[in-house]
PDB file of C-alpha atoms and ligand atoms in Angstrom:
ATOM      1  CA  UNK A1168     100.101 116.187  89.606  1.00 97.00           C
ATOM      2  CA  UNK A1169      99.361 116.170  93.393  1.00 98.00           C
ATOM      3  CA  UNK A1170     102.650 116.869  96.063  1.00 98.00           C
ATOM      4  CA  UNK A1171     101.734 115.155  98.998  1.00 98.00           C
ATOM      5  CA  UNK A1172     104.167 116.502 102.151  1.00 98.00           C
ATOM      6  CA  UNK A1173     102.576 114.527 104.559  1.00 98.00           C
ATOM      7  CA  UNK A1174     100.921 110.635 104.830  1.00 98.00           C
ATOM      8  CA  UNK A1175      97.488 112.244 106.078  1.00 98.00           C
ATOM      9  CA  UNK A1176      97.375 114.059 102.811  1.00 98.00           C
ATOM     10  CA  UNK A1177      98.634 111.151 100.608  1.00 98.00           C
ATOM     11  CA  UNK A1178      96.244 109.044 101.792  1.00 98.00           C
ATOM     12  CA  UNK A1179      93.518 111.236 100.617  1.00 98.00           C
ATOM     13  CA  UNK A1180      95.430 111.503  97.413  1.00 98.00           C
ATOM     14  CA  UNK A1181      95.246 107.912  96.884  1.00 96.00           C
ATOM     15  CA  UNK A1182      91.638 107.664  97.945  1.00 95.00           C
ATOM     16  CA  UNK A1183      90.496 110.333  95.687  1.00 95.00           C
ATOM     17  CA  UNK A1184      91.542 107.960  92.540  1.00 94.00           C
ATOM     18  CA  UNK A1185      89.242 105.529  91.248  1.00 92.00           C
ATOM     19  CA  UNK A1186      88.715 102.529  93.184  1.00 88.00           C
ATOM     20  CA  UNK A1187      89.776  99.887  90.243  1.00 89.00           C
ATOM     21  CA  UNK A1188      93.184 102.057  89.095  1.00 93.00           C
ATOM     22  CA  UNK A1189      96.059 100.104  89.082  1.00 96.00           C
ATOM     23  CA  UNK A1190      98.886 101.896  90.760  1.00 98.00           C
ATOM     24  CA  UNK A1191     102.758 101.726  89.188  1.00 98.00           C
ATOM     25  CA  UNK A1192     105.310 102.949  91.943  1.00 98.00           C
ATOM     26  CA  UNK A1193     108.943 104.436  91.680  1.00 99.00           C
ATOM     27  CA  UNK A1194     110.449 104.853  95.075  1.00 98.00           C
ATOM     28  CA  UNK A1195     113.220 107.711  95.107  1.00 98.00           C
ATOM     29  CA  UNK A1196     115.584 109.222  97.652  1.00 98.00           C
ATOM     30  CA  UNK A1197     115.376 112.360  95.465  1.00 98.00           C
ATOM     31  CA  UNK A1198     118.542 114.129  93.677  1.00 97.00           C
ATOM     32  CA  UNK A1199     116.364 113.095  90.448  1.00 98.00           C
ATOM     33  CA  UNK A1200     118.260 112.629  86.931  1.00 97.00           C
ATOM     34  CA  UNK A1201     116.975 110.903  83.345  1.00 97.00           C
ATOM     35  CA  UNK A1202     117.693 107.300  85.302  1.00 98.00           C
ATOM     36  CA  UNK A1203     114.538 108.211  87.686  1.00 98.00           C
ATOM     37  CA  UNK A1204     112.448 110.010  84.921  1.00 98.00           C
ATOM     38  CA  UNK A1205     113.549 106.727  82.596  1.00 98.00           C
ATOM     39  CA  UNK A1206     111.505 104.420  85.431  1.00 98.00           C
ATOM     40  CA  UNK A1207     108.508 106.856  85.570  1.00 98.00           C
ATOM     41  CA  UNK A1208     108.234 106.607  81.642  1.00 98.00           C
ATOM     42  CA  UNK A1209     108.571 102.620  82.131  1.00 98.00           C
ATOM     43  CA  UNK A1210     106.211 103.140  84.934  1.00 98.00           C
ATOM     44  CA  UNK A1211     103.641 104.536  82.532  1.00 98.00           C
ATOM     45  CA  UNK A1212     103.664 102.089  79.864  1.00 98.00           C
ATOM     46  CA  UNK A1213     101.944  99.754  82.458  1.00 97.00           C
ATOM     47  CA  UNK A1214      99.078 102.179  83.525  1.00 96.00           C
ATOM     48  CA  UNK A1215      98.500 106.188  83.842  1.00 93.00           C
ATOM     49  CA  UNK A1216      98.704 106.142  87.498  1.00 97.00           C
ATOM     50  CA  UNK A1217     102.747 106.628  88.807  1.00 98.00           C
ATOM     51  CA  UNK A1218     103.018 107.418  92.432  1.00 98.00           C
ATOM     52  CA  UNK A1219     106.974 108.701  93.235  1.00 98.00           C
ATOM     53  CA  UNK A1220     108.213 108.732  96.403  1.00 98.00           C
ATOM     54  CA  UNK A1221     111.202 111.313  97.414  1.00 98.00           C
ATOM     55  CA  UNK A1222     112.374 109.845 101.071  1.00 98.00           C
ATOM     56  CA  UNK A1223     115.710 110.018 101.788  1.00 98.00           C
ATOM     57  CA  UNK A1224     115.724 106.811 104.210  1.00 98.00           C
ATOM     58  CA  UNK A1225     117.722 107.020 107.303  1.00 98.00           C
ATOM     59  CA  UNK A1226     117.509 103.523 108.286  1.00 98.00           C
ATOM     60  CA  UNK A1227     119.798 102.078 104.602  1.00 98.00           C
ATOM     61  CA  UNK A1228     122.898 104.528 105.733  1.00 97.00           C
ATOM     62  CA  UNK A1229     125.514 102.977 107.732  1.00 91.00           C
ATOM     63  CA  UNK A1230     127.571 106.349 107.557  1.00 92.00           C
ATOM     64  CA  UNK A1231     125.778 109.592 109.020  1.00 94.00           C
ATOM     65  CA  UNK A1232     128.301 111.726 106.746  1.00 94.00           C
ATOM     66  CA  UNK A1233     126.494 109.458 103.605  1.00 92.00           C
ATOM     67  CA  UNK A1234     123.308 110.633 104.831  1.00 96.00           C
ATOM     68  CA  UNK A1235     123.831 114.244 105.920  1.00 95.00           C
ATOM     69  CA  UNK A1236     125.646 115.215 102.213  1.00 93.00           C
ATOM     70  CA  UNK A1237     122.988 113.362 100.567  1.00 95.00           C
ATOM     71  CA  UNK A1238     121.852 115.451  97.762  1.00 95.00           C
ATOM     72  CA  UNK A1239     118.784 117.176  98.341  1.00 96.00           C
ATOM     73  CA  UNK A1240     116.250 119.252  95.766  1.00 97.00           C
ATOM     74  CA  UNK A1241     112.448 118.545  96.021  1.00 98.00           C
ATOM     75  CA  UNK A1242     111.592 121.443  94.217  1.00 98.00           C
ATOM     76  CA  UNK A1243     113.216 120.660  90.914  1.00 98.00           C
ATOM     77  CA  UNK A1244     112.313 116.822  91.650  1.00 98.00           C
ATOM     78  CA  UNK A1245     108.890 117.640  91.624  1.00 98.00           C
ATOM     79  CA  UNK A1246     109.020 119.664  88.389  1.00 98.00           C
ATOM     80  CA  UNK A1247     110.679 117.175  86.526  1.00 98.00           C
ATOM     81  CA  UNK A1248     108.201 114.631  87.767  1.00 98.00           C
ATOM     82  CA  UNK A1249     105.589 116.938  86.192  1.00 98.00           C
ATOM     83  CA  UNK A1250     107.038 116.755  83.035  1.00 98.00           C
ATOM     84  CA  UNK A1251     107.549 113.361  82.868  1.00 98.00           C
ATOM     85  CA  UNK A1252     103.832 112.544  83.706  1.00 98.00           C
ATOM     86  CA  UNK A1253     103.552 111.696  87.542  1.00 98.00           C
ATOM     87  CA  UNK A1254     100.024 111.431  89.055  1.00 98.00           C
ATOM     88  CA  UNK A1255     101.388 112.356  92.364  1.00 98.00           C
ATOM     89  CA  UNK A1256     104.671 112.990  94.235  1.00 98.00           C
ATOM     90  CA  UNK A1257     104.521 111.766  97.911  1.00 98.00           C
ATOM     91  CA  UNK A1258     106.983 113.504  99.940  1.00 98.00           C
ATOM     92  CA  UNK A1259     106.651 112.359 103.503  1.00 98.00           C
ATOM     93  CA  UNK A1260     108.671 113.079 106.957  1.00 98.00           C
ATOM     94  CA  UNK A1261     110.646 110.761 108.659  1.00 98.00           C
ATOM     95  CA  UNK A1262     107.818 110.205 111.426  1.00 98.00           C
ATOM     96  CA  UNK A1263     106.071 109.549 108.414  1.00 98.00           C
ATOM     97  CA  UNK A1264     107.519 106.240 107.504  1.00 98.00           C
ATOM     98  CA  UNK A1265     109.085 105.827 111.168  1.00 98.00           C
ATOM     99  CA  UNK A1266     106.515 106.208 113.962  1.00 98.00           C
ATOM    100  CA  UNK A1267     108.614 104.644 116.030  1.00 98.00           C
ATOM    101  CA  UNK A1268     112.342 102.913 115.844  1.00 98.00           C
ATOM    102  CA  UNK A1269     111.682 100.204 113.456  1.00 98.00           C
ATOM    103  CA  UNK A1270     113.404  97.390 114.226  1.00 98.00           C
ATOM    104  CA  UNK A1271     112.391  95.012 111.734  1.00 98.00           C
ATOM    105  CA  UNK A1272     115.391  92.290 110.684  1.00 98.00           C
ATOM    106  CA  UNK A1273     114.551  90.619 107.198  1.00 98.00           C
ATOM    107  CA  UNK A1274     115.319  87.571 105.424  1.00 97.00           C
ATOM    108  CA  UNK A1275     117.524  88.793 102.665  1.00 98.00           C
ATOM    109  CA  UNK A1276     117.813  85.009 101.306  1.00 98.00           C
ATOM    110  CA  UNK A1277     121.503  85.429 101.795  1.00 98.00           C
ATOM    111  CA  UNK A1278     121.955  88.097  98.964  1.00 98.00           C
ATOM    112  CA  UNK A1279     123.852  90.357 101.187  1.00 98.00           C
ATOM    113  CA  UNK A1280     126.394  88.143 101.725  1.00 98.00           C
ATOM    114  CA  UNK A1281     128.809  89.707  98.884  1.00 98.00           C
ATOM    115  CA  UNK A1282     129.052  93.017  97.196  1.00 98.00           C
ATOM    116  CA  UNK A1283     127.145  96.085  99.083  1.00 98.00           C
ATOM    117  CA  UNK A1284     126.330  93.671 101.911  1.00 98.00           C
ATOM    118  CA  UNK A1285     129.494  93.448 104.247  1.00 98.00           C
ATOM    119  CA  UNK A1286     130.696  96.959 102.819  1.00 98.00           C
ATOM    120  CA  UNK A1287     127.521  98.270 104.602  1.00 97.00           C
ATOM    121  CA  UNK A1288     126.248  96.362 107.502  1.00 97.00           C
ATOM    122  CA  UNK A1289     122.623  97.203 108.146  1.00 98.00           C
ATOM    123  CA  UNK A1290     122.055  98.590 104.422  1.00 98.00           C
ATOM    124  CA  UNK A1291     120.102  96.223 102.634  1.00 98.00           C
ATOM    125  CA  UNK A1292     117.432  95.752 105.952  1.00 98.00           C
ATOM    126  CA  UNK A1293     117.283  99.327 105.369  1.00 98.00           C
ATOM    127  CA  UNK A1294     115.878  99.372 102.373  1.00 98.00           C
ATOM    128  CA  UNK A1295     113.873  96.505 103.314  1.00 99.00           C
ATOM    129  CA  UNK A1296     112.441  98.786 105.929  1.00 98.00           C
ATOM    130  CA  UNK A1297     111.514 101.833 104.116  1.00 99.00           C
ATOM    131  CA  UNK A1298     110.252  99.362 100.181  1.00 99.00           C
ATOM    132  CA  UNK A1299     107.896  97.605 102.536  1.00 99.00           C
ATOM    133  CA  UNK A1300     106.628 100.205 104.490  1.00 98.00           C
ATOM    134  CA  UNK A1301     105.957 102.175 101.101  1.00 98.00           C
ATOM    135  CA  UNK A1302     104.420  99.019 100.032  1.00 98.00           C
ATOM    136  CA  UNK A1303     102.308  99.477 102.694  1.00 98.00           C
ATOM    137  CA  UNK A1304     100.924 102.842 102.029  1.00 98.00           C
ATOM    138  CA  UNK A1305     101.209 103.228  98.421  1.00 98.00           C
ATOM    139  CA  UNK A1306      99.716  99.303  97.650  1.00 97.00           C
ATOM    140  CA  UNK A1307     101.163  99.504  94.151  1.00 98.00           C
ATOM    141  CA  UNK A1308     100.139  97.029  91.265  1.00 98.00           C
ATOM    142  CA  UNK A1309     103.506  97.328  90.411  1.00 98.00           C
ATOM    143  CA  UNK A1310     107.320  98.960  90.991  1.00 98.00           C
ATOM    144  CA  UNK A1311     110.165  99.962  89.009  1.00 98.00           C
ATOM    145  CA  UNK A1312     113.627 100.025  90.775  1.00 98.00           C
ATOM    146  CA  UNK A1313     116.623 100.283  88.465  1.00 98.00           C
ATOM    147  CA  UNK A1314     119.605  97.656  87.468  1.00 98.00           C
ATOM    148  CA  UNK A1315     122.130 100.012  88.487  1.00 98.00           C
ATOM    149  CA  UNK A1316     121.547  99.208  92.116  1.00 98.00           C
ATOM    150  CA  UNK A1317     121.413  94.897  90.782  1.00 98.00           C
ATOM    151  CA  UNK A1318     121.968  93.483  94.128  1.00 98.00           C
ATOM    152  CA  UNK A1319     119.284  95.412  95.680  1.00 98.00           C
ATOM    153  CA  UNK A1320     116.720  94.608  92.633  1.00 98.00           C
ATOM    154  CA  UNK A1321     117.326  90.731  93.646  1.00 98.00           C
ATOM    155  CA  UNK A1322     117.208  91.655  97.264  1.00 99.00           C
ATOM    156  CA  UNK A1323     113.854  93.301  96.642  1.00 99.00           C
ATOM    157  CA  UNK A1324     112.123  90.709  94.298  1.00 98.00           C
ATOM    158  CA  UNK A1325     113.481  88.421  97.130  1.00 98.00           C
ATOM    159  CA  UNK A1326     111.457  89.971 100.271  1.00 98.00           C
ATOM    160  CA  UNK A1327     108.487  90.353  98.056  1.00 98.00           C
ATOM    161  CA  UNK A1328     108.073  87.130  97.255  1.00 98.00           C
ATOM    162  CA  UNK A1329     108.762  85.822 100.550  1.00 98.00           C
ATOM    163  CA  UNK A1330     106.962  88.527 102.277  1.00 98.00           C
ATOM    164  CA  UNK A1331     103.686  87.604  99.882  1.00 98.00           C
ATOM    165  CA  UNK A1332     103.410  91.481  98.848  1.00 98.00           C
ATOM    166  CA  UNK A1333     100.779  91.667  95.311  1.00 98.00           C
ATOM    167  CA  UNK A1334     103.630  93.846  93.865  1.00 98.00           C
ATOM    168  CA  UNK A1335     105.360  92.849  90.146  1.00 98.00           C
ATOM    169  CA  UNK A1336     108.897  94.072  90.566  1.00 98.00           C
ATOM    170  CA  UNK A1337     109.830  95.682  87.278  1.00 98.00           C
ATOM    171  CA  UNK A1338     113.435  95.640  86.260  1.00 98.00           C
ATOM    172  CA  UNK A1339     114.974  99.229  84.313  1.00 98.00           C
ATOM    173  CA  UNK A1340     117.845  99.401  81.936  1.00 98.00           C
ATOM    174  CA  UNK A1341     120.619 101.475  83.484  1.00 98.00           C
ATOM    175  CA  UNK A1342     120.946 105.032  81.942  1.00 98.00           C
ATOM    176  CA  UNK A1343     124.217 106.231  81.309  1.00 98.00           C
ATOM    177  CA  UNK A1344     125.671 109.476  80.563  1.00 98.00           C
ATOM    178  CA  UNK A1345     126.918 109.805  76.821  1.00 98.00           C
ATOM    179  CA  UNK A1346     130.786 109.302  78.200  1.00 98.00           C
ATOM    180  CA  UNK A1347     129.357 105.710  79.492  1.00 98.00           C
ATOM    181  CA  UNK A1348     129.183 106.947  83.231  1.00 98.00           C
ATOM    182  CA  UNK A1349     126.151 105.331  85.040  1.00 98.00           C
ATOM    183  CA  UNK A1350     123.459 107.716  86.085  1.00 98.00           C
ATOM    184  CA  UNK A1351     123.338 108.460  90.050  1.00 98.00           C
ATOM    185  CA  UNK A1352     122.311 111.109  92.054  1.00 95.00           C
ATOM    186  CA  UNK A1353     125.988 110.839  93.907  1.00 96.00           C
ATOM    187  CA  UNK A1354     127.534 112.612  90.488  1.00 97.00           C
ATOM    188  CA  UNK A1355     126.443 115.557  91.574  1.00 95.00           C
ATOM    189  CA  UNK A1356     129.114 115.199  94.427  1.00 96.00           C
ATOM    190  CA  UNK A1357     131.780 114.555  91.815  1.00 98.00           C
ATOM    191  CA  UNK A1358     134.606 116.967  91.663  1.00 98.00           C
ATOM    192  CA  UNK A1359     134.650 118.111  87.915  1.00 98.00           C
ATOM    193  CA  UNK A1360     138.274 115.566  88.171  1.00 98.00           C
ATOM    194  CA  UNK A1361     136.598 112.833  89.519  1.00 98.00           C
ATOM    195  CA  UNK A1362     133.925 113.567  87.266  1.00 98.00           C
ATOM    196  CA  UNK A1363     136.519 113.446  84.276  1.00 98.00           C
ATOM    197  CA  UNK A1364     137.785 110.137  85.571  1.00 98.00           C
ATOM    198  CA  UNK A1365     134.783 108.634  86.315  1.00 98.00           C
ATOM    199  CA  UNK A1366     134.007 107.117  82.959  1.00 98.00           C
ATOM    200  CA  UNK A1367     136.634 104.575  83.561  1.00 98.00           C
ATOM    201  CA  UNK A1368     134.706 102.220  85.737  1.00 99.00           C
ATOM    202  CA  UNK A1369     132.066 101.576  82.966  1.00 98.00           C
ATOM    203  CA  UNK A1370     135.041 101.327  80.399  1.00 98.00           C
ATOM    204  CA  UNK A1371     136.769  98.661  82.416  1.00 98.00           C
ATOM    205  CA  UNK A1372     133.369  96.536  82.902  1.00 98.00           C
ATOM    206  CA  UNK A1373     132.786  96.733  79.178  1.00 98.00           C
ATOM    207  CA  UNK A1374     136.117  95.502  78.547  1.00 98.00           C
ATOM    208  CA  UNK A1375     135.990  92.736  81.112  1.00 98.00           C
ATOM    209  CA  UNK A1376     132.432  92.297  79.021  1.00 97.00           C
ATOM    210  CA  UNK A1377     133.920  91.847  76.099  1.00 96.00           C
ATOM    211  CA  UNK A1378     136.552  89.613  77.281  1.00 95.00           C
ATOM    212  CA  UNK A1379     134.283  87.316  78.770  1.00 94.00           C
ATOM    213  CA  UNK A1380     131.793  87.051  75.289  1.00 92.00           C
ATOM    214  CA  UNK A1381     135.296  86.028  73.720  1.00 90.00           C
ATOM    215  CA  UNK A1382     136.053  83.458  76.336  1.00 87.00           C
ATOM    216  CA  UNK A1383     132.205  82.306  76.842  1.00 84.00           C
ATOM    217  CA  UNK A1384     131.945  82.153  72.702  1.00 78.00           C
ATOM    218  CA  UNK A1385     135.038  80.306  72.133  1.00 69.00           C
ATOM    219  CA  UNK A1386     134.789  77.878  75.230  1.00 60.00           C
ATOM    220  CA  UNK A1387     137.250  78.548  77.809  1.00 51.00           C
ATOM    221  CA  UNK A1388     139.491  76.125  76.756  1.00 51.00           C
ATOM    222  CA  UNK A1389     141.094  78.291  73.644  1.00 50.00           C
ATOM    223  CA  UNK A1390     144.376  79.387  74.054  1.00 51.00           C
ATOM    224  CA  UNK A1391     145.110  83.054  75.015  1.00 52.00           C
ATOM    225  CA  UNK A1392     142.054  83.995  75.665  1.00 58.00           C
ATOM    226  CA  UNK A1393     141.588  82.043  78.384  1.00 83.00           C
ATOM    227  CA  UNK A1394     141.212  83.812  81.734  1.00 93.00           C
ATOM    228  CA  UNK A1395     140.147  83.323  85.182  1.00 95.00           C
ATOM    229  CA  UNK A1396     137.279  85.581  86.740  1.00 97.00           C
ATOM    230  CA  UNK A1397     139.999  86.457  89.187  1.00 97.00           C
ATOM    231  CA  UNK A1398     142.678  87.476  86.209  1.00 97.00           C
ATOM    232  CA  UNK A1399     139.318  89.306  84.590  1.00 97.00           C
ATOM    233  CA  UNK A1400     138.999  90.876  88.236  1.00 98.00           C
ATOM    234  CA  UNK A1401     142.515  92.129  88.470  1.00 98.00           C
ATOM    235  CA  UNK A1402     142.857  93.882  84.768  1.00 98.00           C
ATOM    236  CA  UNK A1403     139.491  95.534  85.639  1.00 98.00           C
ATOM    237  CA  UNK A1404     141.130  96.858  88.860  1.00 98.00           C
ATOM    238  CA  UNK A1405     144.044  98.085  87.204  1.00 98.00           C
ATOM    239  CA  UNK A1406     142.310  99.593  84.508  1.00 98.00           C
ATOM    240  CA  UNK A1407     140.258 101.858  86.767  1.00 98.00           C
ATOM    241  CA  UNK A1408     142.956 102.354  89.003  1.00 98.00           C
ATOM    242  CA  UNK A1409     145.157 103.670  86.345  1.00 98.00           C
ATOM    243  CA  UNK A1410     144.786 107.490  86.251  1.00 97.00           C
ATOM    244  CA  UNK A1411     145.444 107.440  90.088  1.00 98.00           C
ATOM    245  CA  UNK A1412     141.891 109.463  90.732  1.00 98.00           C
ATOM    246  CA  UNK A1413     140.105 105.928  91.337  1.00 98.00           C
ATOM    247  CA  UNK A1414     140.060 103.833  94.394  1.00 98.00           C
ATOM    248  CA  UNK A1415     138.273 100.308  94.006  1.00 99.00           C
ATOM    249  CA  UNK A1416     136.677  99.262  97.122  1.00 98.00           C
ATOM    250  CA  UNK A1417     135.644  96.164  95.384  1.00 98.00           C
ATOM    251  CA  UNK A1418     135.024  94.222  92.180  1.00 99.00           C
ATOM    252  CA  UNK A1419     133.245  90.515  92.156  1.00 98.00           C
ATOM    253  CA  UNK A1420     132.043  88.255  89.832  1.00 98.00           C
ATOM    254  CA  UNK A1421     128.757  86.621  90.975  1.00 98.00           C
ATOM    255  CA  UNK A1422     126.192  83.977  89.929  1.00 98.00           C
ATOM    256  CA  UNK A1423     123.173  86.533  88.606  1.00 98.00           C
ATOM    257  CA  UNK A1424     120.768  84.717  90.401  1.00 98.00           C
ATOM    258  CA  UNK A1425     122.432  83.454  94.093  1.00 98.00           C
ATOM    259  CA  UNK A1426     124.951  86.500  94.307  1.00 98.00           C
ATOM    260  CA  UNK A1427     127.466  83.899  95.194  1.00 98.00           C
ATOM    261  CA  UNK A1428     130.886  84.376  93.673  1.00 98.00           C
ATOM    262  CA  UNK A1429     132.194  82.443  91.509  1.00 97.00           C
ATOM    263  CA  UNK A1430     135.359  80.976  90.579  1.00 94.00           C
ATOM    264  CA  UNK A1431     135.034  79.730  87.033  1.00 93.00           C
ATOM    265  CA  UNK A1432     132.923  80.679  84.178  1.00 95.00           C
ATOM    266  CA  UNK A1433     130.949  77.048  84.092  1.00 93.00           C
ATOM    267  CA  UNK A1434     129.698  77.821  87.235  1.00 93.00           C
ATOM    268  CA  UNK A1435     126.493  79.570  86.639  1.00 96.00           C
ATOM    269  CA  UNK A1436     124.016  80.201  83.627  1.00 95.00           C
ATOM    270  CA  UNK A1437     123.970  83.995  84.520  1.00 97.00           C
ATOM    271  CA  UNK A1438     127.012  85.820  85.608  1.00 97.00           C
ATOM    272  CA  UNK A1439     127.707  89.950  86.573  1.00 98.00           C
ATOM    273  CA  UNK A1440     130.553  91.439  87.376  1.00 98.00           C
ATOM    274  CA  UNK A1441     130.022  94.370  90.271  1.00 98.00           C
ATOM    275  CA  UNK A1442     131.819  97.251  90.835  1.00 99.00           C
ATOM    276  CA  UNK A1443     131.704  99.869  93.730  1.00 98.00           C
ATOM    277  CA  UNK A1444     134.482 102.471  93.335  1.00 98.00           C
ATOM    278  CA  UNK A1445     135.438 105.640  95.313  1.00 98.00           C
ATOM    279  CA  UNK A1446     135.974 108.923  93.432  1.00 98.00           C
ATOM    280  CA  UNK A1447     137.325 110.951  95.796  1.00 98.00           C
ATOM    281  CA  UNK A1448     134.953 111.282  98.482  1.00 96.00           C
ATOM    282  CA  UNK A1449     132.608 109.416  96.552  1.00 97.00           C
ATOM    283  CA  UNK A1450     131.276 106.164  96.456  1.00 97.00           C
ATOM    284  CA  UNK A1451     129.860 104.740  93.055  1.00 98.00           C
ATOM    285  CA  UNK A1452     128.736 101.245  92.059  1.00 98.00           C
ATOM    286  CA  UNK A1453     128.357  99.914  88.853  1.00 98.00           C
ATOM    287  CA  UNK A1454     127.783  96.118  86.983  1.00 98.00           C
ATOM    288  CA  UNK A1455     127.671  94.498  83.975  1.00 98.00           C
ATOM    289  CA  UNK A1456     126.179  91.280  82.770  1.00 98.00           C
ATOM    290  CA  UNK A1457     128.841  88.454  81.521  1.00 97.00           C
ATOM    291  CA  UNK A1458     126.742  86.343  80.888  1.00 95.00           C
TER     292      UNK A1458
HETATM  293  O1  PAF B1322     117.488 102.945  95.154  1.00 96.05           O
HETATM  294  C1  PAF B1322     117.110 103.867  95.919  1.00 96.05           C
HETATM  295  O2  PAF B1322     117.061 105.039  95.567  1.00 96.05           O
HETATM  296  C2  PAF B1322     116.705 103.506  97.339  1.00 96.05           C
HETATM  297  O3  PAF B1322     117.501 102.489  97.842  1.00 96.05           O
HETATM  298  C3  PAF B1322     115.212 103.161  97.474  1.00 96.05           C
HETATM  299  C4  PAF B1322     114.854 101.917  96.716  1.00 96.05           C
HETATM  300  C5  PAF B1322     114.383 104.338  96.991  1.00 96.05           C
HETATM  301  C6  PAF B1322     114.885 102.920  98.947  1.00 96.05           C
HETATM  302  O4  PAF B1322     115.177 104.026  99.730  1.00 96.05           O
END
C-alpha cells in the first residue's frame, strides 16, 4: 500500500499503475471505523485497485468548533487500510485540494432543501467542492459513499450526473454497532452516557419502521393502526427524548427520491424517515427506509 502526503506524490502513485486499471474510490475525512473498512471491502469486489482519501474538508463545516474537534488519527487509518486491502492512501494538505478559495456554488437539484440542508448552510456545496475535486485527481471508475449520510448519497449521484463525471456511485449498507448504534467517526466524541443512550435513536427509527410496514401492509385505512407521518414523527421524538440525554434537532419523513417531505404515506413509492440528534455536544444523524 502506497501513503501519498502530498498531490505531487499521488500523482505519481496513480501513474505508476497500469494504464487500463480501473480505479474504485472511498473518500474519507479519517477517524476510520468497520463502516469505512465495510466500503473498501465493497470497493474491492469491483476491482483490486481502492484509492482512500483521508481529507478532513474545511469547506462542508459551517461550525469551526465541528471542524477543529474533528477526530483526527492517520496513523491508525492507514494501518487499518492496510489490512483491509487498500492500493494506496492519499493524504493530501489543504493547499492540496484548495489552491486557492474555491468558490464554486453547485446545483444540488434542490436536495438540500430539508434535512442537513438548512441545519447547515453551505454544507452540502462543501462536499460538492472537495467529491469533485477528488474526482478530479483520483478519476475513479467508481465510488463508494455510505447510506448513513442518505441525503448526501442523493446529493452526490445528483452532481455527477449533472456534472457528466464517468463515476458509478455505489451505495453501502450502514454498519451498526451490535447495540444498533450507527457507525460514525463522531462516537468517538461520545461521553461513555451519551454513548449509553445513544442506541435509542436507531431503536426509535426501527419502531417507527415497523409501524409504518404495519400501516403500508394493511392499507392505511385499518383502524388503530392508522397514523400520520407527523403522529409517526412525534412518538419517534418522544421515544429518543425519553431518557433526558437526547436532544432531537430534527426528524422528517421524505420522498426517497425528491427529499421532499411528505404528508401522507400515498405520497411517494419510496419513503425514509431522517434523524439528526444531539448527544451532548454531539451531533449524530441517522435514517431508515419506510418504504
Ligand atoms: O462522508 C464523508 O465522510 C464526507 O462528507 C466526504 C464524502 C468524505 C467528503 O468530505
Amino acid at each position: 500500500m502506497t501513503i501519498s502526503y502530498s498531490l505531487a506524490d499521488f500523482n505519481k502513485a496513480l501513474s505508476s499503475l497500469p494504464n487500463d486499471c480501473t480505479t474504485g474510490f472511498v473518500p474519507t475525512m479519517g477517524a476510520l471505523h468497520q463502516g469505512h473498512i465495510s466500503l473498501v471491502k465493497q470497493a474491492l469486489t469491483k476491482t483490486s485497485t481502492v484509492v482512500v482519501s483521508v481529507f478532513v474538508n474545511p469547506t462542508q463545516f459551517n461550525n469551526p468548533n465541528d471542524l477543529a474537534k474533528y477526530p483526527r488519527s492517520v496513523e491508525e487509518d492507514c494501518r487499518l487500510l492496510e489490512e483491509a486491502g487498500a492500493s494506496i492512501v492519499f493524504v493530501p494538505s489543504v493547499e492540496d485540494i484548495y489552491p486557492a478559495p474555491d468558490t464554486r456554488t453547485f446545483d444540488l437539484g434542490g436536495l438540500d432543501q430539508t434535512g442537513e440542508g438548512p441545519k447547515r448552510p453551505g454544507h452540502f456545496n462543501g462536499v460538492a467542492q472537495v467529491v469533485t475535486r477528488l474526482f478530479d485527481i483520483v478519476k475513479p471508475k467508481y465510488a463508494f459513499f455510505g447510506e448513513k449520510d442518505f441525503q448526501q448519497l442523493a446529493i452526490i449521484r445528483h452532481f455527477t450526473k449533472e456534472l457528466g463525471y464517468p463515476v458509478q456511485i455505489v451505495a453501502c449498507p450502514t454498519l451498526r454497532e451490535a447495540d444498533g448504534l450507527a457507525m460514525s467517526s463522531r462516537n468517538l466524541l461520545l461521553t461513555s452516557q451519551h454513548r449509553a443512550a445513544a442506541p435509542a435513536i436507531y431503536k426509535a427509527l426501527s419502531e417507527a419502521g415497523e409501524r409504518a410496514a404495519q400501516i403500508l401492509h394493511n392499507g392505511s385505512s385499518k383502524k388503530n393502526i392508522n397514523i400520520t407521518p407527523q403522529e409517526l414523527i412525534q412518538q419517534a421524538t418522544a421515544s429518543i427524548e425519553k431518557g433526558g440525554l437526547l436532544k432531537v434537532e430534527y426528524i422528517e419523513i421524505v420522498n426517497s427520491v425528491n427529499l421532499k417531505l411528505i404528508s401522507n404515506w400515498d405520497e411517494a413509492d419510496g419513503i425514509q424517515m431522517c434523524a439528526a440528534v444531539y448527544a451532548g455536544e454531539v451531533r449524530l444523524i441517522d435514517n431508515i427506509k419506510l418504504k
